[in-house]
Amino acid sequence: MNILVTGGAGFIGGHLAESFVTDGHQVTVLDNLEPFYDVGIKRHTIETTRTAANDTDGTYQFVEGDVRDADLVTQLVTEADIVYHQAAQAGVRTSVEDPSKPNSINVNGTMNVLEAARDTDLERVVLASSSSVYGVPESLPYVEDQRKQPTSPYGVSKLAAEEYARVFHDVYGLPTVSLRYFTVYGPRMRPNMAISNFVSRCINGEPPVIYGDGTQTRDFTQVGDVVRVNHQLMTDDAADGEALNVGSTDNISIDDLARVIRNEIDPSLEIVYDEARAGDAEHTHADVSKANRLLGYDPSTSIREGVRSFIEWYEANRDWYEPLVRRS
Ligand SMILES: NC(=O)c1ccc[n+]([C@@H]2O[C@H](COP(=O)([O-])OP(=O)(O)OC[C@H]3O[C@@H](n4cnc5c(N)ncnc54)[C@H](O)[C@@H]3O)[C@@H](O)[C@H]2O)c1
């Protein structure tokens, strides 16, 4: 299949591109190498994916460009059989500082992809959405059709994008699916996230720093589980027109997460608390039964297993990853 992965030099898009290439597909990545975090991580992802292509029947083409460039997006979408749209200004806190940017990338960029896909016979457009669309919980765990009240400009932008995807399905018959990711982690993850940050600090003998009192809870989702459900969508139309929670079944407080990581690396370290950050949700927790019913989604990696394997990966890749994490 010809697969376009926007944002494919990033964390999740990179894992998607690598796994598609490994399976022998023709993969094109569109990414502008946005310096939201150290681009060295993205360059490493590109090289890893290119290398994976050398060992398989798959091919890999990297296009440095912007999803806000409608002509370029149209050209690449026209050549594809399926689009995995991951490109976005991620990050709740950044969006609080500069709300226009996530709007222009996440909303207008998504519109470019949908408009380009509208008159094609694409298999599907799969959109990376986010648990941030829920914001203030009406109830927990989040179920897909409950009230949405995002607490950040980022959450609003992701909600607008997935609503456009639904409308393009309902009005134009374009097969679209939005996957609401819940705090994804794993190798090459963004440096400015709790797991990479805690691991890096503990490995360097520094206490993990928690923003707030640590009672916030999250569903941390291992990237392998995310990749599996995306693969399913290559051929499965059961979720077309829908938005689905893609979380884990292992809800954990940030305090417990810091303790799990600290205890794995150095139990003698203290845990430090700092001021809570604006825009962060208090609790996120996914009911994944809709994704399970429609696509057989069954997240299998427990947080303890996932953290242990991330620490092992970090140690094996410390020479190149750590300096980039520490600079961010
Ligand atoms: N990682 C998570 O926990 C998480 C949770 C919920 C949703 N998501 C969503 O999943 C997707 C991937 O997230 P990620 O964690 O891999 O983030 P990431 O920042 O690692 O990847 C996003 C990629 O998009 C690229 N990009 C940004 N603006 C662009 C533009 N204008 N044109 C082209 N490329 C652009 C970036 O360079 C980056 O490589 C995003 O849509 C994000 O909103 C992620």
Short mmCIF file of C-alpha atoms and ligand atoms in Angstrom, two decimals:
data_model
loop_
_atom_site.label_atom_id
_atom_site.label_comp_id
_atom_site.label_asym_id
_atom_site.label_seq_id
_atom_site.Cartn_x
_atom_site.Cartn_y
_atom_site.Cartn_z
CA MET A 1 0.00 0.00 0.00
CA ASN A 2 1.07 3.61 -0.55
CA ILE A 3 0.86 5.14 2.90
CA LEU A 4 1.20 8.82 3.75
CA VAL A 5 2.15 9.54 7.36
CA THR A 6 2.04 13.23 8.19
CA GLY A 7 4.17 14.05 11.22
CA GLY A 8 6.03 10.80 10.56
CA ALA A 9 9.33 12.13 11.92
CA GLY A 10 7.64 12.55 15.29
CA PHE A 11 7.20 10.05 18.07
CA ILE A 12 3.96 8.23 17.15
CA GLY A 13 4.18 8.90 13.39
CA GLY A 14 7.76 7.57 13.43
CA HIS A 15 6.66 4.30 14.99
CA LEU A 16 3.84 4.00 12.47
CA ALA A 17 6.13 4.70 9.51
CA GLU A 18 8.76 2.24 10.76
CA SER A 19 6.23 -0.55 11.27
CA PHE A 20 4.59 0.04 7.86
CA VAL A 21 7.96 -0.02 6.10
CA THR A 22 8.90 -3.17 8.01
CA ASP A 23 5.72 -4.78 6.73
CA GLY A 24 6.76 -4.00 3.14
CA HIS A 25 4.61 -0.93 2.40
CA GLN A 26 5.56 2.17 0.40
CA VAL A 27 5.67 4.92 2.98
CA THR A 28 5.90 8.67 2.46
CA VAL A 29 6.41 10.92 5.46
CA LEU A 30 5.53 14.60 5.41
CA ASP A 31 7.04 16.50 8.33
CA ASN A 32 8.38 20.03 8.73
CA LEU A 33 10.78 19.06 11.56
CA GLU A 34 9.13 21.56 13.86
CA PRO A 35 11.62 22.43 16.63
CA PHE A 36 9.04 21.98 19.42
CA TYR A 37 11.59 19.60 20.93
CA ASP A 38 15.10 18.69 19.82
CA VAL A 39 14.99 17.80 16.11
CA GLY A 40 17.89 15.38 16.68
CA ILE A 41 15.28 12.87 17.90
CA LYS A 42 13.33 13.32 14.66
CA ARG A 43 16.47 12.93 12.53
CA HIS A 44 17.21 9.71 14.40
CA THR A 45 13.65 8.51 13.68
CA ILE A 46 14.06 9.27 9.97
CA GLU A 47 17.35 7.34 9.81
CA THR A 48 15.89 4.37 11.74
CA THR A 49 12.95 4.19 9.33
CA ARG A 50 15.20 4.52 6.28
CA THR A 51 17.36 1.69 7.61
CA ALA A 52 14.26 -0.46 8.22
CA ALA A 53 13.32 0.08 4.54
CA ASN A 54 16.73 -1.22 3.42
CA ASP A 55 16.05 -4.58 5.07
CA THR A 56 12.56 -5.14 3.64
CA ASP A 57 10.50 -4.80 0.45
CA GLY A 58 9.14 -1.54 1.85
CA THR A 59 10.18 1.89 0.60
CA TYR A 60 10.59 5.15 2.48
CA GLN A 61 10.43 8.69 1.20
CA PHE A 62 10.88 11.66 3.51
CA VAL A 63 9.39 14.98 2.38
CA GLU A 64 10.32 17.99 4.47
CA GLY A 65 7.27 20.23 4.25
CA ASP A 66 4.30 21.72 6.03
CA VAL A 67 0.73 20.45 6.34
CA ARG A 68 -0.33 24.07 5.96
CA ASP A 69 0.97 23.95 2.37
CA ALA A 70 -2.27 22.92 0.62
CA ASP A 71 -0.66 22.23 -2.78
CA LEU A 72 1.97 19.93 -1.33
CA VAL A 73 -0.60 18.12 0.82
CA THR A 74 -2.88 17.64 -2.21
CA GLN A 75 -0.04 16.19 -4.26
CA LEU A 76 0.95 13.69 -1.55
CA VAL A 77 -2.59 12.69 -0.60
CA THR A 78 -3.42 12.04 -4.26
CA GLU A 79 -0.54 9.55 -4.49
CA ALA A 80 -1.60 7.67 -1.31
CA ASP A 81 -3.96 4.75 -0.63
CA ILE A 82 -4.36 5.65 3.03
CA VAL A 83 -3.36 8.65 5.17
CA TYR A 84 -2.30 8.60 8.81
CA HIS A 85 -2.50 12.24 9.87
CA GLN A 86 -0.27 12.69 12.92
CA ALA A 87 1.25 16.12 12.24
CA ALA A 88 0.25 18.58 14.92
CA GLN A 89 1.47 21.10 17.37
CA ALA A 90 1.26 18.72 20.33
CA GLY A 91 1.53 19.87 23.92
CA VAL A 92 -1.05 21.44 26.17
CA ARG A 93 1.31 23.90 27.83
CA THR A 94 2.70 25.30 24.57
CA SER A 95 -0.84 25.91 23.39
CA VAL A 96 -1.60 27.95 26.50
CA GLU A 97 1.37 30.20 25.65
CA ASP A 98 0.53 30.51 21.95
CA PRO A 99 -3.05 29.46 21.09
CA SER A 100 -2.92 30.55 17.44
CA LYS A 101 -0.23 28.08 16.45
CA PRO A 102 -2.08 24.84 17.33
CA ASN A 103 -5.12 26.30 15.60
CA SER A 104 -3.26 26.95 12.37
CA ILE A 105 -1.43 23.59 12.31
CA ASN A 106 -4.00 21.28 13.90
CA VAL A 107 -7.17 22.76 12.42
CA ASN A 108 -6.09 24.28 9.09
CA GLY A 109 -3.54 21.51 8.47
CA THR A 110 -6.23 18.88 9.04
CA MET A 111 -8.58 20.77 6.73
CA ASN A 112 -5.92 20.61 4.01
CA VAL A 113 -5.65 16.84 4.41
CA LEU A 114 -9.44 16.35 4.39
CA GLU A 115 -9.98 18.67 1.42
CA ALA A 116 -7.25 16.87 -0.53
CA ALA A 117 -8.80 13.50 0.34
CA ARG A 118 -12.40 14.51 -0.39
CA ASP A 119 -12.54 13.65 -4.10
CA THR A 120 -10.22 10.64 -4.03
CA ASP A 121 -10.96 6.96 -3.49
CA LEU A 122 -8.65 6.77 -0.46
CA GLU A 123 -9.06 3.75 1.75
CA ARG A 124 -9.20 5.91 4.84
CA VAL A 125 -7.93 9.02 6.65
CA VAL A 126 -6.92 8.14 10.19
CA LEU A 127 -6.59 11.13 12.45
CA ALA A 128 -4.52 11.34 15.65
CA SER A 129 -6.86 12.93 18.15
CA SER A 130 -6.44 13.27 21.89
CA SER A 131 -7.96 12.69 25.31
CA SER A 132 -7.59 16.48 25.64
CA VAL A 133 -10.88 16.87 23.76
CA TYR A 134 -12.72 15.85 26.95
CA GLY A 135 -11.21 18.37 29.38
CA VAL A 136 -13.46 18.73 32.42
CA PRO A 137 -14.85 15.22 32.89
CA GLU A 138 -18.60 14.79 32.97
CA SER A 139 -17.82 11.30 34.29
CA LEU A 140 -14.84 8.94 34.40
CA PRO A 141 -13.73 6.88 32.61
CA TYR A 142 -14.37 8.97 29.51
CA VAL A 143 -16.83 7.46 27.05
CA GLU A 144 -16.75 8.79 23.52
CA ASP A 145 -20.12 10.52 23.37
CA GLN A 146 -19.99 12.35 26.70
CA ARG A 147 -19.77 16.14 26.94
CA LYS A 148 -16.54 17.71 25.66
CA GLN A 149 -15.19 20.70 27.52
CA PRO A 150 -11.50 21.09 26.60
CA THR A 151 -9.38 23.00 29.10
CA SER A 152 -6.70 24.15 26.66
CA PRO A 153 -6.42 25.66 23.17
CA TYR A 154 -4.75 22.39 22.14
CA GLY A 155 -7.83 20.40 23.23
CA VAL A 156 -10.10 22.74 21.27
CA SER A 157 -7.95 22.36 18.14
CA LYS A 158 -8.04 18.55 18.33
CA LEU A 159 -11.80 18.57 18.89
CA ALA A 160 -12.33 20.85 15.87
CA ALA A 161 -10.11 18.61 13.73
CA GLU A 162 -11.94 15.42 14.62
CA GLU A 163 -15.33 17.07 14.13
CA TYR A 164 -14.24 18.09 10.62
CA ALA A 165 -13.20 14.46 10.02
CA ARG A 166 -16.64 13.22 11.14
CA VAL A 167 -18.42 15.77 8.96
CA PHE A 168 -16.31 14.86 5.92
CA HIS A 169 -17.40 11.26 6.49
CA ASP A 170 -21.07 12.13 6.98
CA VAL A 171 -21.34 14.76 4.21
CA TYR A 172 -18.87 13.59 1.57
CA GLY A 173 -18.65 9.87 2.36
CA LEU A 174 -14.90 10.05 3.07
CA PRO A 175 -13.84 7.16 5.33
CA THR A 176 -12.32 8.83 8.40
CA VAL A 177 -11.52 7.58 11.89
CA SER A 178 -10.26 9.66 14.81
CA LEU A 179 -8.24 7.93 17.49
CA ARG A 180 -8.20 9.73 20.82
CA TYR A 181 -4.79 8.90 22.24
CA PHE A 182 -4.20 8.88 25.99
CA THR A 183 -0.61 9.88 26.95
CA VAL A 184 1.41 7.63 24.68
CA TYR A 185 4.92 6.57 25.70
CA GLY A 186 7.75 4.39 24.44
CA PRO A 187 11.12 4.54 22.67
CA ARG A 188 12.01 7.96 21.17
CA MET A 189 9.15 9.58 23.08
CA ARG A 190 8.97 13.35 23.35
CA PRO A 191 11.46 14.55 25.97
CA ASN A 192 9.07 16.95 27.68
CA MET A 193 6.72 14.26 28.99
CA ALA A 194 6.47 12.78 32.49
CA ILE A 195 7.97 9.34 31.76
CA SER A 196 10.99 10.51 29.73
CA ASN A 197 11.56 13.31 32.19
CA PHE A 198 11.37 11.14 35.35
CA VAL A 199 13.54 8.40 33.84
CA SER A 200 16.17 10.87 32.70
CA ARG A 201 16.32 12.62 36.05
CA CYS A 202 16.44 9.40 38.12
CA ILE A 203 19.14 7.84 35.93
CA ASN A 204 21.21 10.99 36.54
CA GLY A 205 20.67 10.80 40.32
CA GLU A 206 18.21 13.73 40.34
CA PRO A 207 14.79 13.60 42.05
CA PRO A 208 11.76 13.39 39.76
CA VAL A 209 9.79 16.67 39.77
CA ILE A 210 5.99 16.50 39.87
CA TYR A 211 3.93 19.53 38.84
CA GLY A 212 1.02 19.72 41.29
CA ASP A 213 0.43 17.30 44.17
CA GLY A 214 0.77 14.15 42.07
CA THR A 215 -2.83 13.02 42.54
CA GLN A 216 -3.55 13.68 38.85
CA THR A 217 -4.17 10.36 37.10
CA ARG A 218 -3.40 9.26 33.55
CA ASP A 219 -3.86 6.28 31.25
CA PHE A 220 -0.34 5.81 29.93
CA THR A 221 -0.55 3.97 26.62
CA GLN A 222 2.40 2.04 25.21
CA VAL A 223 3.14 3.01 21.61
CA GLY A 224 3.06 -0.64 20.47
CA ASP A 225 -0.64 -0.81 21.38
CA VAL A 226 -1.22 2.39 19.39
CA VAL A 227 0.61 1.00 16.35
CA ARG A 228 -1.48 -2.20 16.42
CA VAL A 229 -4.82 -0.41 16.28
CA ASN A 230 -3.58 1.82 13.44
CA HIS A 231 -2.58 -1.30 11.46
CA GLN A 232 -6.07 -2.68 11.95
CA LEU A 233 -7.49 0.42 10.25
CA MET A 234 -5.69 -0.35 6.99
CA THR A 235 -8.32 -2.89 6.11
CA ASP A 236 -11.11 -2.55 8.67
CA ASP A 237 -13.99 -0.15 7.96
CA ALA A 238 -15.96 -0.90 11.15
CA ALA A 239 -15.06 2.43 12.77
CA ASP A 240 -15.51 4.74 9.76
CA GLY A 241 -17.02 8.08 10.79
CA GLU A 242 -16.24 7.42 14.45
CA ALA A 243 -13.94 8.75 17.18
CA LEU A 244 -12.49 6.12 19.50
CA ASN A 245 -10.62 6.15 22.78
CA VAL A 246 -7.19 4.57 22.49
CA GLY A 247 -5.97 4.36 26.07
CA SER A 248 -4.76 1.69 28.44
CA THR A 249 -6.61 -0.16 31.15
CA ASP A 250 -3.93 0.79 33.66
CA ASN A 251 -4.85 4.14 35.18
CA ILE A 252 -2.12 5.48 37.52
CA SER A 253 -1.48 8.68 39.48
CA ILE A 254 1.56 10.78 38.59
CA ASP A 255 2.79 10.24 42.14
CA ASP A 256 2.65 6.43 41.73
CA LEU A 257 4.27 6.70 38.31
CA ALA A 258 7.17 8.70 39.78
CA ARG A 259 7.52 6.07 42.55
CA VAL A 260 7.48 3.15 40.07
CA ILE A 261 10.24 4.80 38.02
CA ARG A 262 12.24 5.97 41.05
CA ASN A 263 12.03 2.49 42.65
CA GLU A 264 13.20 0.83 39.42
CA ILE A 265 16.23 3.13 39.14
CA ASP A 266 17.21 4.45 42.57
CA PRO A 267 14.83 4.01 45.56
CA SER A 268 16.91 6.43 47.66
CA LEU A 269 15.83 9.48 45.61
CA GLU A 270 13.30 11.94 47.06
CA ILE A 271 10.29 13.05 45.01
CA VAL A 272 9.99 16.83 44.53
CA TYR A 273 6.75 18.78 43.99
CA ASP A 274 6.41 22.03 42.03
CA GLU A 275 3.50 24.29 41.05
CA ALA A 276 0.75 22.77 38.86
CA ARG A 277 0.79 23.90 35.19
CA ALA A 278 -2.14 25.68 33.55
CA GLY A 279 -4.22 23.66 31.08
CA ASP A 280 -3.31 20.21 32.43
CA ALA A 281 -6.33 17.95 32.99
CA GLU A 282 -6.80 16.64 36.51
CA HIS A 283 -7.65 13.08 35.46
CA THR A 284 -7.72 11.25 32.15
CA HIS A 285 -9.03 7.72 31.97
CA ALA A 286 -10.33 5.90 28.90
CA ASP A 287 -13.19 3.52 28.50
CA VAL A 288 -11.82 1.52 25.55
CA SER A 289 -14.83 -0.73 25.03
CA LYS A 290 -15.89 1.02 21.80
CA ALA A 291 -12.47 0.48 20.19
CA ASN A 292 -12.50 -3.06 21.52
CA ARG A 293 -15.97 -3.77 20.08
CA LEU A 294 -15.30 -2.19 16.66
CA LEU A 295 -11.64 -3.01 16.12
CA GLY A 296 -10.71 -5.62 18.71
CA TYR A 297 -8.43 -3.07 20.44
CA ASP A 298 -6.95 -4.74 23.49
CA PRO A 299 -4.08 -2.78 25.08
CA SER A 300 -1.82 -5.46 26.46
CA THR A 301 1.14 -3.59 27.99
CA SER A 302 0.90 -2.81 31.70
CA ILE A 303 2.47 0.43 32.93
CA ARG A 304 5.07 -1.43 35.01
CA GLU A 305 6.10 -3.60 32.05
CA GLY A 306 6.10 -0.57 29.74
CA VAL A 307 8.15 1.57 32.11
CA ARG A 308 10.67 -1.23 32.64
CA SER A 309 11.13 -1.69 28.90
CA PHE A 310 11.40 2.10 28.37
CA ILE A 311 14.16 2.26 31.01
CA GLU A 312 15.98 -0.59 29.23
CA TRP A 313 15.59 1.20 25.89
CA TYR A 314 16.78 4.49 27.46
CA GLU A 315 19.89 2.82 28.85
CA ALA A 316 20.68 1.17 25.48
CA ASN A 317 20.17 4.48 23.62
CA ARG A 318 21.53 6.82 26.26
CA ASP A 319 24.47 8.01 24.14
CA TRP A 320 22.30 9.80 21.57
CA TYR A 321 18.91 10.20 23.32
CA GLU A 322 19.93 11.59 26.68
CA PRO A 323 21.77 14.72 25.46
CA LEU A 324 18.70 15.60 23.36
CA VAL A 325 16.34 15.03 26.28
CA ARG A 326 18.49 17.08 28.62
CA ARG A 327 18.68 19.98 26.13
CA SER A 328 14.87 20.18 25.73
N1 LIG B 1 2.10 11.53 22.44
C1 LIG B 1 0.92 11.58 23.05
O1 LIG B 1 0.81 11.24 24.22
C2 LIG B 1 -0.30 12.06 22.33
C3 LIG B 1 -1.51 12.07 23.03
C4 LIG B 1 -2.66 12.50 22.38
C5 LIG B 1 -2.60 12.88 21.05
N2 LIG B 1 -1.42 12.88 20.39
C6 LIG B 1 -1.43 13.29 18.99
O2 LIG B 1 -0.71 12.33 18.25
C7 LIG B 1 0.00 12.96 17.18
C8 LIG B 1 1.47 12.63 17.26
O3 LIG B 1 1.98 13.08 18.52
P1 LIG B 1 3.48 12.84 18.95
O4 LIG B 1 3.51 12.62 20.40
O5 LIG B 1 4.11 11.86 18.04
O6 LIG B 1 4.06 14.30 18.70
P2 LIG B 1 5.38 14.76 17.93
O7 LIG B 1 5.51 16.23 18.20
O8 LIG B 1 6.50 13.86 18.29
O9 LIG B 1 5.01 14.51 16.41
C9 LIG B 1 4.33 15.45 15.63
C10 LIG B 1 5.12 15.64 14.36
O10 LIG B 1 4.42 16.58 13.54
C11 LIG B 1 5.37 17.42 12.94
N3 LIG B 1 4.72 18.69 12.61
C12 LIG B 1 4.34 19.68 13.47
N4 LIG B 1 3.82 20.70 12.78
C13 LIG B 1 3.87 20.36 11.47
C14 LIG B 1 3.49 21.01 10.27
N5 LIG B 1 2.96 22.23 10.29
N6 LIG B 1 3.68 20.36 9.10
C15 LIG B 1 4.23 19.13 9.06
N7 LIG B 1 4.62 18.45 10.17
C16 LIG B 1 4.43 19.07 11.36
C17 LIG B 1 6.46 17.62 13.97
O11 LIG B 1 7.70 18.02 13.38
C18 LIG B 1 6.52 16.24 14.60
O12 LIG B 1 7.53 15.44 14.00
C19 LIG B 1 -0.31 14.45 17.29
O13 LIG B 1 -1.39 14.73 16.43
C20 LIG B 1 -0.74 14.61 18.73
O14 LIG B 1 -1.62 15.70 18.88
C21 LIG B 1 -0.28 12.47 21.01
#
